[in-house]
Amino acid sequence: MAADRVEIRLAGFGGQGIIMMGYVIGKAYSIFEGYEATLTQSFGPEARGGACSAQVVLSKDKVLYPYVVQPDIFVAMSQEAFTKYYPTLKKDGILIIEEELVDLSGVDITQKLFKIPATRFAEEKVGRRLTLNIVMCGFFTAVTGLISRDAMRKAVEDTVPSGTEELNLKAFDVGYEYGQQVLGK
Amino acid sequence: MAEIKWTTADPKGVLTGAHYIDGNHAACEGALAAGCRFAAGYPITPSTEVVERFAARIPLVGGMFIQMEDEIASSICLQGAVWAGLKAMTVTSGPGFSLMMEHIGFAAMTETPCVFVNVQRGGPSTGTPTLPAQGDMQQARWGSHGDYETILISPSSPQECFEFIIDAFNLAEIYRVPVMFMMDECVGHMTEKVVIPEPEKIKVVERRWTDKKPGEYLPYQPDPEDLVPYMVKAGDGYRFHITGLTHDERGYPAATDVEIHNNLVRRLCEKITKNAHKIWKWEEKDTDDCDILILSYGISARVALRGIELAKERKGIKVGLFRLIVVWPMPEQRIIELAEKVKAIIVPELNIRAQVAREIERIVKGRCPVIPLGHAGAGVHNPEDIYNAIVEAAK
Amino acid sequence: MSTTLRENPVEQFLRTDRMPHIWCPGCGIGTSVNCFARAVLECGIDLDKLCIVSGIGCTGRVAGYLRLDSFHTTHGRAIPFATGLKLANPDLHVVVYSGDGDLAAIGGNHLIHAARRNIDITVICVNNFNYGMTGGQVAPTTHHEKVATTTPYGDPEYPFNLPDLAASCGAVFVARWTTYHVVQLTKTLVKALNKKGFSFVEILAPCPTLYLRRNKLGTSVDLMKYFKEKSVIKHGANTKEVGLETYDKEIIVGEFVDIDKPDYLDNYNEIMKKRLGDKFQPWGR
Ligand SMILES: Cc1ncc(C[n+]2csc(CCOP(=O)(O)OP(=O)(O)O)c2C)c(N)n1
Ligand code: SF4
Ligand SMILES: [Mg+2]
């Protein structure tokens, strides 16, 4: 991912903490790595209940056009989100899915693909289902290599409700380590 | 000599550090840093986060927020607070902004320094509550009845929401006008890094308090140099009178006196037009040697930069960018200078009635073609559209 | 009589440099201002801290004639302006002085919400049953069937019962007098000025030029007689029963409500203190 501008879309359903994932990624890259990151999200009826998506543009310089047009990376956390947004993913992009919520059968995936049962890991390995988004953040960090582990952990610590830092860092590590395992590191 | 007292920000209102926040939150922090200690508002998408944050922060800083029963109430409530001595703002979007018009005029007429924040959505009417536009630019200038001048400022990022709303408060105090802080949904809702400096590095203007004693003081006696009168506040023994009627220097109604009316209205306009050179703020990029000039503001200028890059990369066209930060008043001389050099000026903006472009046309007076590049809002320009317009104009 | 004896004690509150005033001969607004000025003298409030806010109308001109910090705002919006003034500097005593149309028609929403919040201001409403300033149009206080320029054949609507409106929205002090009851009115205004919380005083007043003339109700002297004959003093009356639906109904006057409860700022400070502890910067008190 050497390009100056990296477009990321994160999508799923309400309650999965999609926006917070985008926030953590953007904060890590801009505040803790010192570059630029623009987070936009869908507001309005689209954001009530049902579907939910966050877009992050990472750049070494100022982000000019703020919206995501053709993502380099797509993190799909629900079947609906996958169906809706997969067609816009770049041909040489990266697809990351919550494997127990997204069924790829019948779709010919040309991009690099990474799968994690983030929700189950959050339940079983962290002990809090709600941390599934942070598990995914850890996994994202490991498999994309875009942002340092350190910056991401700082961003997690800085973002989650106070008192839950330790739990969430554990969630992050669970995802991160699984990512490394998947990469064969 | 007009006496403008500059100080630095009250540390209580300043959250020094790097934050990852959206434009709405950043505007709130900027207002607090500027010394705003009172806000009245009524919830409306996409502006609500500004007052939500203000409501959460102000009890820790010292000041007041109140959610009023509507925008009409908000827009006059804040002026009560100003006359009690505080810096104050209200925050809204299209429908609420329309309701505030009478009180923008009241602030202009009574010379009440204050800030109106408009996080623009698409209109008319309820329009696109969750999507951006820049369709209130003429309304912000002329929306209230009668002749008056005001100042319009347009930020293009959360960082600028923070920084330029401080300018808005400062200019409001210097010229005693309602300043329109013209954001849009895109800027309001995008999250980026916002660096808030130490309080000592933030320059803040104090109110133009009079140094005259009760009895000697005339509320509307203008400073001979910059035409702005000096202020007092309620409770200090001046027993002054404020009215939205045409008034004399004592502040007393003189609503049937042609001469007084003429002088007053002219002064209200001239205190902006004659001081315009001190108010202008703009940014230029590659304008020294360009064939095409993009002239824009707010989010549209930022998106246009991407279109400019494309034109350079693909066709080698020399394109400059002129970005208005203070959109009104406009730096006319500089625009004329550039109009004399370039082949065409393209004005991308998120409205289709050329709300700012028509002002440029009026300034340029045929020196070069002025091409409005309107977009009705509910989104921003596609950089490709800007690229295409550049290619077309360069032919 | 010597001139010193005749000197009006309220003169010190008047902007004599603005006289003569615009009010018609026989207009009740001037009488109400006299009572108010006397009340101000008696109430003991530091005049430098007393602010007066008006909307637009004949009554709206009151602010301009009083030598106080005075604000002549926009039509209907005196109350929200006063709210900002008071909340931004709680040391100020803030009085709203305006007409029935201003406060109950265009400004009706602000009236009920300020009462509900229990903002610590005093609202004085001169009810002359019509829009004086604009030439005698129907108001939300016009008696059923009475004539106004915009109801030339008689008003089909029912008027507001203003004391009941204010009381039911939470006002802690509610009273009504007519311009006939100058002594009582003055006393009541003293109380209202010193009352903490939202106080509301309705003053029934003649508009001889428009309402009386158009409805053939005589002169303001006739109206004084009418006020005298029709009025019944009932302190503590149930505000539900004080409506003035028709012109021939008895006029119940007096102090109807006088209760104590925390005002907006008391509540604000208490809640913030509870939630934020030492981090809270107390406001005003
Ligand atoms: C927004 C607006 N609408 C209408 C008017 C015109 N106007 C001025 S005073 C008034 C009515 C005043 O009636 P009231 O409040 O009863 O006062 P009065 O003159 O009877 O004392 C109206 C409609 C205005 N000034 N502003
Ligand atoms: S029009 Fe009526 S209310 Fe107005 S000044 Fe004349 S009498 Fe008084
Ligand atoms: Mg009236």
JSON list of N, CA and C in Angstrom, two decimals, chain B residues 121-124 127-128 131-136 349-353 355 373-381:
[
{"chain": "B", "resi": 121, "resn": "ARG", "atom": "N", "xyz": [-26.98, 22.80, 4.79]},
{"chain": "B", "resi": 121, "resn": "ARG", "atom": "CA", "xyz": [-27.55, 21.62, 4.16]},
{"chain": "B", "resi": 121, "resn": "ARG", "atom": "C", "xyz": [-28.14, 22.04, 2.83]},
{"chain": "B", "resi": 122, "resn": "GLY", "atom": "N", "xyz": [-28.60, 21.10, 2.04]},
{"chain": "B", "resi": 122, "resn": "GLY", "atom": "CA", "xyz": [-29.28, 21.45, 0.80]},
{"chain": "B", "resi": 122, "resn": "GLY", "atom": "C", "xyz": [-30.68, 21.95, 1.08]},
{"chain": "B", "resi": 123, "resn": "GLY", "atom": "N", "xyz": [-31.12, 22.93, 0.31]},
{"chain": "B", "resi": 123, "resn": "GLY", "atom": "CA", "xyz": [-32.47, 23.46, 0.42]},
{"chain": "B", "resi": 123, "resn": "GLY", "atom": "C", "xyz": [-33.05, 23.58, -0.96]},
{"chain": "B", "resi": 124, "resn": "PRO", "atom": "N", "xyz": [-34.21, 24.21, -1.14]},
{"chain": "B", "resi": 124, "resn": "PRO", "atom": "CA", "xyz": [-34.97, 24.95, -0.13]},
{"chain": "B", "resi": 124, "resn": "PRO", "atom": "C", "xyz": [-35.71, 24.03, 0.85]},
{"chain": "B", "resi": 127, "resn": "GLY", "atom": "N", "xyz": [-35.15, 20.18, 2.68]},
{"chain": "B", "resi": 127, "resn": "GLY", "atom": "CA", "xyz": [-34.05, 19.82, 1.80]},
{"chain": "B", "resi": 127, "resn": "GLY", "atom": "C", "xyz": [-33.32, 18.55, 2.18]},
{"chain": "B", "resi": 128, "resn": "THR", "atom": "N", "xyz": [-32.00, 18.67, 2.35]},
{"chain": "B", "resi": 128, "resn": "THR", "atom": "CA", "xyz": [-31.17, 17.49, 2.65]},
{"chain": "B", "resi": 128, "resn": "THR", "atom": "C", "xyz": [-30.49, 17.67, 4.00]},
{"chain": "B", "resi": 131, "resn": "LEU", "atom": "N", "xyz": [-26.95, 16.16, 4.32]},
{"chain": "B", "resi": 131, "resn": "LEU", "atom": "CA", "xyz": [-25.96, 16.31, 3.25]},
{"chain": "B", "resi": 131, "resn": "LEU", "atom": "C", "xyz": [-25.67, 17.79, 2.99]},
{"chain": "B", "resi": 132, "resn": "PRO", "atom": "N", "xyz": [-24.49, 18.05, 2.47]},
{"chain": "B", "resi": 132, "resn": "PRO", "atom": "CA", "xyz": [-24.00, 19.44, 2.42]},
{"chain": "B", "resi": 132, "resn": "PRO", "atom": "C", "xyz": [-24.53, 20.27, 1.25]},
{"chain": "B", "resi": 133, "resn": "ALA", "atom": "N", "xyz": [-24.40, 21.57, 1.40]},
{"chain": "B", "resi": 133, "resn": "ALA", "atom": "CA", "xyz": [-24.64, 22.53, 0.32]},
{"chain": "B", "resi": 133, "resn": "ALA", "atom": "C", "xyz": [-23.98, 23.84, 0.73]},
{"chain": "B", "resi": 134, "resn": "GLN", "atom": "N", "xyz": [-23.90, 24.76, -0.23]},
{"chain": "B", "resi": 134, "resn": "GLN", "atom": "CA", "xyz": [-23.45, 26.13, 0.07]},
{"chain": "B", "resi": 134, "resn": "GLN", "atom": "C", "xyz": [-24.48, 27.06, -0.53]},
{"chain": "B", "resi": 135, "resn": "GLY", "atom": "N", "xyz": [-25.72, 26.79, -0.22]},
{"chain": "B", "resi": 135, "resn": "GLY", "atom": "CA", "xyz": [-26.82, 27.50, -0.87]},
{"chain": "B", "resi": 135, "resn": "GLY", "atom": "C", "xyz": [-27.39, 28.65, -0.07]},
{"chain": "B", "resi": 136, "resn": "ASP", "atom": "N", "xyz": [-26.75, 28.98, 1.07]},
{"chain": "B", "resi": 136, "resn": "ASP", "atom": "CA", "xyz": [-27.28, 30.06, 1.91]},
{"chain": "B", "resi": 136, "resn": "ASP", "atom": "C", "xyz": [-26.36, 31.28, 1.87]},
{"chain": "B", "resi": 349, "resn": "GLU", "atom": "N", "xyz": [-19.14, 25.91, -6.68]},
{"chain": "B", "resi": 349, "resn": "GLU", "atom": "CA", "xyz": [-19.81, 26.09, -5.39]},
{"chain": "B", "resi": 349, "resn": "GLU", "atom": "C", "xyz": [-21.03, 25.19, -5.33]},
{"chain": "B", "resi": 350, "resn": "LEU", "atom": "N", "xyz": [-21.46, 24.89, -4.09]},
{"chain": "B", "resi": 350, "resn": "LEU", "atom": "CA", "xyz": [-22.57, 23.95, -3.93]},
{"chain": "B", "resi": 350, "resn": "LEU", "atom": "C", "xyz": [-23.92, 24.66, -3.93]},
{"chain": "B", "resi": 351, "resn": "ASN", "atom": "N", "xyz": [-24.15, 25.40, -5.00]},
{"chain": "B", "resi": 351, "resn": "ASN", "atom": "CA", "xyz": [-25.48, 25.95, -5.26]},
{"chain": "B", "resi": 351, "resn": "ASN", "atom": "C", "xyz": [-25.51, 26.19, -6.75]},
{"chain": "B", "resi": 352, "resn": "ILE", "atom": "N", "xyz": [-26.70, 26.23, -7.32]},
{"chain": "B", "resi": 352, "resn": "ILE", "atom": "CA", "xyz": [-26.75, 26.33, -8.78]},
{"chain": "B", "resi": 352, "resn": "ILE", "atom": "C", "xyz": [-27.20, 27.70, -9.27]},
{"chain": "B", "resi": 353, "resn": "ARG", "atom": "N", "xyz": [-27.29, 28.64, -8.35]},
{"chain": "B", "resi": 353, "resn": "ARG", "atom": "CA", "xyz": [-27.68, 29.99, -8.76]},
{"chain": "B", "resi": 353, "resn": "ARG", "atom": "C", "xyz": [-26.49, 30.95, -8.71]},
{"chain": "B", "resi": 355, "resn": "GLN", "atom": "N", "xyz": [-24.31, 31.85, -6.52]},
{"chain": "B", "resi": 355, "resn": "GLN", "atom": "CA", "xyz": [-24.47, 32.82, -5.43]},
{"chain": "B", "resi": 355, "resn": "GLN", "atom": "C", "xyz": [-23.21, 33.64, -5.16]},
{"chain": "B", "resi": 373, "resn": "LEU", "atom": "N", "xyz": [-19.65, 27.10, -11.68]},
{"chain": "B", "resi": 373, "resn": "LEU", "atom": "CA", "xyz": [-19.71, 25.64, -11.77]},
{"chain": "B", "resi": 373, "resn": "LEU", "atom": "C", "xyz": [-20.55, 25.17, -10.58]},
{"chain": "B", "resi": 374, "resn": "GLY", "atom": "N", "xyz": [-21.85, 25.24, -10.79]},
{"chain": "B", "resi": 374, "resn": "GLY", "atom": "CA", "xyz": [-22.77, 24.97, -9.69]},
{"chain": "B", "resi": 374, "resn": "GLY", "atom": "C", "xyz": [-23.01, 23.48, -9.48]},
{"chain": "B", "resi": 375, "resn": "HIS", "atom": "N", "xyz": [-23.35, 23.16, -8.26]},
{"chain": "B", "resi": 375, "resn": "HIS", "atom": "CA", "xyz": [-23.73, 21.79, -7.87]},
{"chain": "B", "resi": 375, "resn": "HIS", "atom": "C", "xyz": [-24.86, 22.05, -6.88]},
{"chain": "B", "resi": 376, "resn": "ALA", "atom": "N", "xyz": [-25.96, 21.32, -7.01]},
{"chain": "B", "resi": 376, "resn": "ALA", "atom": "CA", "xyz": [-27.13, 21.64, -6.19]},
{"chain": "B", "resi": 376, "resn": "ALA", "atom": "C", "xyz": [-26.98, 21.22, -4.74]},
{"chain": "B", "resi": 377, "resn": "GLY", "atom": "N", "xyz": [-25.85, 20.57, -4.41]},
{"chain": "B", "resi": 377, "resn": "GLY", "atom": "CA", "xyz": [-25.68, 20.12, -3.03]},
{"chain": "B", "resi": 377, "resn": "GLY", "atom": "C", "xyz": [-26.16, 18.69, -2.87]},
{"chain": "B", "resi": 378, "resn": "ALA", "atom": "N", "xyz": [-26.27, 18.24, -1.61]},
{"chain": "B", "resi": 378, "resn": "ALA", "atom": "CA", "xyz": [-26.54, 16.84, -1.29]},
{"chain": "B", "resi": 378, "resn": "ALA", "atom": "C", "xyz": [-25.32, 15.99, -1.64]},
{"chain": "B", "resi": 379, "resn": "GLY", "atom": "N", "xyz": [-24.21, 16.64, -1.84]},
{"chain": "B", "resi": 379, "resn": "GLY", "atom": "CA", "xyz": [-22.94, 15.99, -2.16]},
{"chain": "B", "resi": 379, "resn": "GLY", "atom": "C", "xyz": [-21.98, 17.10, -2.49]},
{"chain": "B", "resi": 380, "resn": "VAL", "atom": "N", "xyz": [-20.75, 16.73, -2.83]},
{"chain": "B", "resi": 380, "resn": "VAL", "atom": "CA", "xyz": [-19.79, 17.75, -3.25]},
{"chain": "B", "resi": 380, "resn": "VAL", "atom": "C", "xyz": [-19.45, 17.45, -4.70]},
{"chain": "B", "resi": 381, "resn": "HIS", "atom": "N", "xyz": [-18.73, 18.37, -5.34]},
{"chain": "B", "resi": 381, "resn": "HIS", "atom": "CA", "xyz": [-18.34, 18.15, -6.72]},
{"chain": "B", "resi": 381, "resn": "HIS", "atom": "C", "xyz": [-17.50, 16.88, -6.85]}
]
